[in-house]
PDB file of C-alpha atoms in Angstrom:
ATOM      1  CA  MET A   1     -62.454 -28.116  -2.596  1.00  0.00           C
ATOM      2  CA  ASP A   2     -60.160 -25.145  -2.525  1.00  0.00           C
ATOM      3  CA  ALA A   3     -58.110 -26.855   0.158  1.00  0.00           C
ATOM      4  CA  SER A   4     -57.579 -29.966  -1.986  1.00  0.00           C
ATOM      5  CA  VAL A   5     -56.540 -27.831  -4.989  1.00  0.00           C
ATOM      6  CA  ASN A   6     -54.039 -25.936  -2.830  1.00  0.00           C
ATOM      7  CA  THR A   7     -52.683 -29.214  -1.471  1.00  0.00           C
ATOM      8  CA  ASP A   8     -52.200 -30.563  -5.013  1.00  0.00           C
ATOM      9  CA  LYS A   9     -50.376 -27.380  -6.051  1.00  0.00           C
ATOM     10  CA  THR A  10     -48.150 -27.558  -2.967  1.00  0.00           C
ATOM     11  CA  ASP A  11     -47.303 -31.222  -3.668  1.00  0.00           C
ATOM     12  CA  LYS A  12     -46.430 -30.400  -7.292  1.00  0.00           C
ATOM     13  CA  GLN A  13     -44.235 -27.473  -6.210  1.00  0.00           C
ATOM     14  CA  GLU A  14     -42.377 -29.661  -3.690  1.00  0.00           C
ATOM     15  CA  LYS A  15     -41.787 -32.362  -6.314  1.00  0.00           C
ATOM     16  CA  SER A  16     -40.527 -29.853  -8.875  1.00  0.00           C
ATOM     17  CA  SER A  17     -38.204 -28.225  -6.315  1.00  0.00           C
ATOM     18  CA  GLU A  18     -36.860 -31.692  -5.397  1.00  0.00           C
ATOM     19  CA  SER A  19     -36.142 -32.416  -9.056  1.00  0.00           C
ATOM     20  CA  ARG A  20     -34.420 -29.026  -9.404  1.00  0.00           C
ATOM     21  CA  ILE A  21     -32.230 -29.767  -6.394  1.00  0.00           C
ATOM     22  CA  SER A  22     -31.188 -33.101  -7.815  1.00  0.00           C
ATOM     23  CA  VAL A  23     -30.311 -31.461 -11.162  1.00  0.00           C
ATOM     24  CA  GLN A  24     -28.253 -28.862  -9.274  1.00  0.00           C
ATOM     25  CA  ASP A  25     -26.537 -31.629  -7.302  1.00  0.00           C
ATOM     26  CA  VAL A  26     -25.658 -33.486 -10.487  1.00  0.00           C
ATOM     27  CA  THR A  27     -24.336 -30.307 -12.108  1.00  0.00           C
ATOM     28  CA  MET A  28     -22.204 -29.520  -9.042  1.00  0.00           C
ATOM     29  CA  ALA A  29     -20.856 -33.086  -8.878  1.00  0.00           C
ATOM     30  CA  THR A  30     -19.939 -32.975 -12.571  1.00  0.00           C
ATOM     31  CA  TRP A  31     -18.136 -29.661 -12.093  1.00  0.00           C
ATOM     32  CA  VAL A  32     -16.175 -30.953  -9.081  1.00  0.00           C
ATOM     33  CA  LEU A  33     -15.242 -34.154 -10.924  1.00  0.00           C
ATOM     34  CA  SER A  34     -14.023 -32.145 -13.928  1.00  0.00           C
ATOM     35  CA  LEU A  35     -11.914 -29.971 -11.645  1.00  0.00           C
ATOM     36  CA  LEU A  36     -10.363 -33.015  -9.948  1.00  0.00           C
ATOM     37  CA  CYS A  37      -9.534 -34.564 -13.330  1.00  0.00           C
ATOM     38  CA  ALA A  38      -7.835 -31.343 -14.435  1.00  0.00           C
ATOM     39  CA  PHE A  39      -5.684 -31.317 -11.267  1.00  0.00           C
ATOM     40  CA  ALA A  40      -4.778 -34.985 -11.800  1.00  0.00           C
ATOM     41  CA  VAL A  41      -3.610 -34.287 -15.354  1.00  0.00           C
ATOM     42  CA  LEU A  42      -1.531 -31.316 -14.176  1.00  0.00           C
ATOM     43  CA  SER A  43       0.111 -33.312 -11.403  1.00  0.00           C
ATOM     44  CA  LEU A  44       1.078 -36.138 -13.771  1.00  0.00           C
ATOM     45  CA  SER A  45       2.523 -33.890 -16.461  1.00  0.00           C
ATOM     46  CA  SER A  46       6.222 -32.965 -16.623  1.00  0.00           C
ATOM     47  CA  ALA A  47       7.729 -29.941 -14.908  1.00  0.00           C
ATOM     48  CA  CYS A  48       8.067 -27.931 -18.128  1.00  0.00           C
ATOM     49  CA  TYR A  49       5.046 -25.687 -17.690  1.00  0.00           C
ATOM     50  CA  ILE A  50       6.392 -22.318 -18.797  1.00  0.00           C
ATOM     51  CA  GLN A  51       9.533 -22.866 -20.883  1.00  0.00           C
ATOM     52  CA  ASN A  52       9.515 -24.572 -24.248  1.00  0.00           C
ATOM     53  CA  CYS A  53      11.048 -27.868 -23.256  1.00  0.00           C
ATOM     54  CA  PRO A  54      12.238 -30.396 -25.819  1.00  0.00           C
ATOM     55  CA  ARG A  55      10.634 -33.798 -26.148  1.00  0.00           C
ATOM     56  CA  GLY A  56      11.825 -35.884 -23.210  1.00  0.00           C
ATOM     57  CA  GLY A  57      12.443 -32.898 -20.924  1.00  0.00           C
ATOM     58  CA  LYS A  58      15.262 -30.438 -20.513  1.00  0.00           C
ATOM     59  CA  ARG A  59      17.825 -33.170 -19.779  1.00  0.00           C
ATOM     60  CA  SER A  60      17.334 -34.843 -23.180  1.00  0.00           C
ATOM     61  CA  PHE A  61      19.685 -32.655 -25.244  1.00  0.00           C
ATOM     62  CA  PRO A  62      21.822 -35.271 -27.015  1.00  0.00           C
ATOM     63  CA  ASP A  63      24.301 -32.932 -28.732  1.00  0.00           C
ATOM     64  CA  ALA A  64      24.124 -29.838 -26.551  1.00  0.00           C
ATOM     65  CA  ALA A  65      27.309 -28.650 -24.877  1.00  0.00           C
ATOM     66  CA  LEU A  66      27.030 -29.135 -21.140  1.00  0.00           C
ATOM     67  CA  ARG A  67      27.561 -26.071 -19.020  1.00  0.00           C
ATOM     68  CA  GLN A  68      28.858 -26.053 -15.482  1.00  0.00           C
ATOM     69  CA  CYS A  69      26.141 -26.138 -12.818  1.00  0.00           C
ATOM     70  CA  MET A  70      25.470 -22.993 -10.798  1.00  0.00           C
ATOM     71  CA  ALA A  71      27.796 -21.916  -8.004  1.00  0.00           C
ATOM     72  CA  CYS A  72      26.376 -22.092  -4.484  1.00  0.00           C
ATOM     73  CA  GLY A  73      27.331 -21.982  -0.845  1.00  0.00           C
ATOM     74  CA  PRO A  74      29.244 -19.399   1.148  1.00  0.00           C
ATOM     75  CA  GLY A  75      31.320 -17.302  -1.244  1.00  0.00           C
ATOM     76  CA  ASP A  76      30.035 -19.427  -4.158  1.00  0.00           C
ATOM     77  CA  LYS A  77      32.692 -22.043  -3.311  1.00  0.00           C
ATOM     78  CA  GLY A  78      30.436 -24.999  -4.123  1.00  0.00           C
ATOM     79  CA  ARG A  79      28.463 -26.331  -7.092  1.00  0.00           C
ATOM     80  CA  CYS A  80      24.846 -27.475  -7.263  1.00  0.00           C
ATOM     81  CA  PHE A  81      24.483 -31.254  -7.537  1.00  0.00           C
ATOM     82  CA  GLY A  82      20.686 -31.297  -7.239  1.00  0.00           C
ATOM     83  CA  PRO A  83      17.773 -29.030  -6.333  1.00  0.00           C
ATOM     84  CA  SER A  84      18.791 -29.060  -2.666  1.00  0.00           C
ATOM     85  CA  ILE A  85      22.429 -30.254  -2.732  1.00  0.00           C
ATOM     86  CA  CYS A  86      25.470 -27.942  -2.690  1.00  0.00           C
ATOM     87  CA  CYS A  87      28.985 -29.428  -2.515  1.00  0.00           C
ATOM     88  CA  GLY A  88      32.487 -28.024  -2.674  1.00  0.00           C
ATOM     89  CA  GLU A  89      36.113 -28.894  -1.945  1.00  0.00           C
ATOM     90  CA  GLY A  90      36.446 -26.939   1.313  1.00  0.00           C
ATOM     91  CA  LEU A  91      32.713 -26.889   2.017  1.00  0.00           C
ATOM     92  CA  GLY A  92      31.822 -30.571   1.941  1.00  0.00           C
ATOM     93  CA  CYS A  93      28.158 -31.178   1.095  1.00  0.00           C
ATOM     94  CA  VAL A  94      25.178 -29.225   2.385  1.00  0.00           C
ATOM     95  CA  ILE A  95      21.722 -30.691   1.814  1.00  0.00           C
ATOM     96  CA  GLY A  96      18.386 -28.902   2.227  1.00  0.00           C
ATOM     97  CA  SER A  97      19.428 -25.651   3.900  1.00  0.00           C
ATOM     98  CA  SER A  98      19.338 -21.970   3.032  1.00  0.00           C
ATOM     99  CA  VAL A  99      22.751 -22.398   1.380  1.00  0.00           C
ATOM    100  CA  THR A 100      21.125 -24.630  -1.258  1.00  0.00           C
ATOM    101  CA  ALA A 101      18.286 -22.234  -2.123  1.00  0.00           C
ATOM    102  CA  ARG A 102      20.118 -21.040  -5.219  1.00  0.00           C
ATOM    103  CA  CYS A 103      20.239 -24.617  -6.531  1.00  0.00           C
ATOM    104  CA  MET A 104      16.445 -24.562  -6.969  1.00  0.00           C
ATOM    105  CA  GLU A 105      16.974 -22.013  -9.776  1.00  0.00           C
ATOM    106  CA  GLU A 106      18.841 -24.676 -11.756  1.00  0.00           C
ATOM    107  CA  GLU A 107      15.550 -26.532 -12.254  1.00  0.00           C
ATOM    108  CA  TYR A 108      14.109 -23.600 -14.207  1.00  0.00           C
ATOM    109  CA  LEU A 109      16.953 -23.334 -16.725  1.00  0.00           C
ATOM    110  CA  SER A 110      16.276 -25.013 -20.053  1.00  0.00           C
ATOM    111  CA  SER A 111      19.797 -26.320 -20.711  1.00  0.00           C
ATOM    112  CA  PRO A 112      21.399 -29.233 -18.860  1.00  0.00           C
ATOM    113  CA  CYS A 113      24.464 -28.831 -16.661  1.00  0.00           C
ATOM    114  CA  GLU A 114      27.261 -30.968 -15.292  1.00  0.00           C
ATOM    115  CA  ALA A 115      28.470 -30.488 -11.737  1.00  0.00           C
ATOM    116  CA  GLY A 116      31.987 -31.771 -12.375  1.00  0.00           C
ATOM    117  CA  GLY A 117      34.145 -34.312 -10.645  1.00  0.00           C
ATOM    118  CA  LYS A 118      34.837 -37.819 -11.867  1.00  0.00           C
ATOM    119  CA  PRO A 119      31.917 -40.248 -12.310  1.00  0.00           C
ATOM    120  CA  CYS A 120      31.136 -42.438  -9.306  1.00  0.00           C
ATOM    121  CA  GLY A 121      28.414 -44.506  -7.704  1.00  0.00           C
ATOM    122  CA  PRO A 122      25.700 -46.667  -9.250  1.00  0.00           C
ATOM    123  CA  ASP A 123      23.321 -43.774 -10.039  1.00  0.00           C
ATOM    124  CA  GLU A 124      25.523 -41.746 -12.418  1.00  0.00           C
ATOM    125  CA  GLY A 125      26.848 -39.543  -9.634  1.00  0.00           C
ATOM    126  CA  HIS A 126      29.982 -37.401  -9.554  1.00  0.00           C
ATOM    127  CA  CYS A 127      32.629 -36.886  -6.893  1.00  0.00           C
ATOM    128  CA  ALA A 128      31.483 -33.788  -5.038  1.00  0.00           C
ATOM    129  CA  ALA A 129      33.957 -33.560  -2.168  1.00  0.00           C
ATOM    130  CA  PRO A 130      36.765 -35.802  -0.911  1.00  0.00           C
ATOM    131  CA  GLY A 131      35.159 -39.190  -0.221  1.00  0.00           C
ATOM    132  CA  VAL A 132      31.634 -38.059  -1.195  1.00  0.00           C
ATOM    133  CA  CYS A 133      29.711 -39.073  -4.331  1.00  0.00           C
ATOM    134  CA  CYS A 134      26.528 -37.116  -5.169  1.00  0.00           C
ATOM    135  CA  ASP A 135      23.792 -37.381  -7.767  1.00  0.00           C
ATOM    136  CA  SER A 136      20.681 -35.214  -8.080  1.00  0.00           C
ATOM    137  CA  ASP A 137      18.868 -37.236  -5.376  1.00  0.00           C
ATOM    138  CA  GLY A 138      21.474 -37.434  -2.621  1.00  0.00           C
ATOM    139  CA  CYS A 139      25.041 -38.163  -1.535  1.00  0.00           C
ATOM    140  CA  THR A 140      26.886 -41.246  -0.327  1.00  0.00           C
ATOM    141  CA  LEU A 141      30.377 -41.992   0.954  1.00  0.00           C
ATOM    142  CA  ASP A 142      32.479 -43.456  -1.851  1.00  0.00           C
ATOM    143  CA  SER A 143      36.135 -44.519  -1.705  1.00  0.00           C
ATOM    144  CA  ASP A 144      36.447 -43.804  -5.456  1.00  0.00           C
ATOM    145  CA  CYS A 145      36.214 -40.107  -4.590  1.00  0.00           C
ATOM    146  CA  VAL A 146      39.227 -40.138  -2.273  1.00  0.00           C
ATOM    147  CA  ASP A 147      42.463 -38.828  -3.838  1.00  0.00           C
ATOM    148  CA  GLY A 148      45.377 -41.286  -4.019  1.00  0.00           C
ATOM    149  CA  SER A 149      47.533 -39.540  -1.403  1.00  0.00           C
ATOM    150  CA  GLU A 150      44.613 -39.071   0.929  1.00  0.00           C
ATOM    151  CA  HIS A 151      43.603 -42.722   0.432  1.00  0.00           C
ATOM    152  CA  GLU A 152      47.100 -43.814   1.518  1.00  0.00           C
ATOM    153  CA  ASP A 153      46.893 -41.576   4.605  1.00  0.00           C
ATOM    154  CA  VAL A 154      43.626 -43.216   5.620  1.00  0.00           C
ATOM    155  CA  ALA A 155      45.109 -46.696   5.167  1.00  0.00           C
ATOM    156  CA  GLU A 156      48.176 -45.715   7.195  1.00  0.00           C
ATOM    157  CA  ARG A 157      46.036 -44.320  10.015  1.00  0.00           C
ATOM    158  CA  LYS A 158      43.988 -47.520  10.069  1.00  0.00           C
ATOM    159  CA  SER A 159      47.099 -49.622  10.545  1.00  0.00           C
ATOM    160  CA  PHE A 160      48.139 -47.559  13.616  1.00  0.00           C
ATOM    161  CA  LEU A 161      51.800 -46.536  13.346  1.00  0.00           C
ATOM    162  CA  GLY A 162      52.465 -48.629  10.281  1.00  0.00           C
ATOM    163  CA  GLY A 163      51.322 -51.837  11.966  1.00  0.00           C
ATOM    164  CA  SER A 164      54.739 -52.798  13.373  1.00  0.00           C
ATOM    165  CA  ARG A 165      54.620 -54.300  16.878  1.00  0.00           C
ATOM    166  CA  GLY A 166      58.003 -52.788  17.652  1.00  0.00           C
ATOM    167  CA  GLU A 167      56.803 -49.291  16.768  1.00  0.00           C
ATOM    168  CA  LEU A 168      53.677 -49.787  18.850  1.00  0.00           C
ATOM    169  CA  LEU A 169      55.705 -50.957  21.852  1.00  0.00           C
ATOM    170  CA  LEU A 170      58.131 -48.051  21.404  1.00  0.00           C
ATOM    171  CA  HIS A 171      55.201 -45.645  21.307  1.00  0.00           C
ATOM    172  CA  ILE A 172      53.724 -47.084  24.514  1.00  0.00           C
ATOM    173  CA  LEU A 173      57.020 -47.121  26.452  1.00  0.00           C
ATOM    174  CA  HIS A 174      58.463 -43.824  25.178  1.00  0.00           C
ATOM    175  CA  PRO A 175      55.700 -41.694  23.652  1.00  0.00           C
ATOM    176  CA  ASP A 176      58.003 -38.688  23.232  1.00  0.00           C
ATOM    177  CA  ARG A 177      60.644 -40.624  21.212  1.00  0.00           C
ATOM    178  CA  ALA A 178      58.382 -42.808  19.074  1.00  0.00           C
ATOM    179  CA  ARG A 179      58.095 -42.054  15.375  1.00  0.00           C
ATOM    180  CA  SER A 180      54.645 -40.858  14.499  1.00  0.00           C
ATOM    181  CA  PRO A 181      53.215 -40.573  10.982  1.00  0.00           C
ATOM    182  CA  TYR A 182      51.060 -37.670  12.137  1.00  0.00           C
TER     183      TYR A 182
END
């Protein structure tokens, strides 16, 4: 009889421990799910975590005076056009290198900036270097960003020696006497 009583107690203890494990499992699953939901909300929210950003983000200042974007590149000869884009007249455009590290700081400033150059491209870009149009996402070649005199030089070079057959023949027969636009 004692053996049957002990067996009953053991069965009851096993069942109660099983029910405790399932309660612990449910509690753990609820905690993990809550944590995942919190991360999802954080990842979908805007980038204004620390500063007091206006409604619509830091780029939504309708009447604020635009400041010039931060200087970047060797000798600060360029301007930031995006978080990883630095362009300048003698520099050209550098994307995603150590030269552009300073441009990441621009993202943390609460006021908007304008990189300069005339507007170009379909995505509200600006001329960043001769023949290059950049916006905050990237750069493309754009003939609107070529100066008038430089644009004429390119056209002249394309039409090799002005396009005249006589000049071409003269250049082939007497290369030292031929007129060259270069």
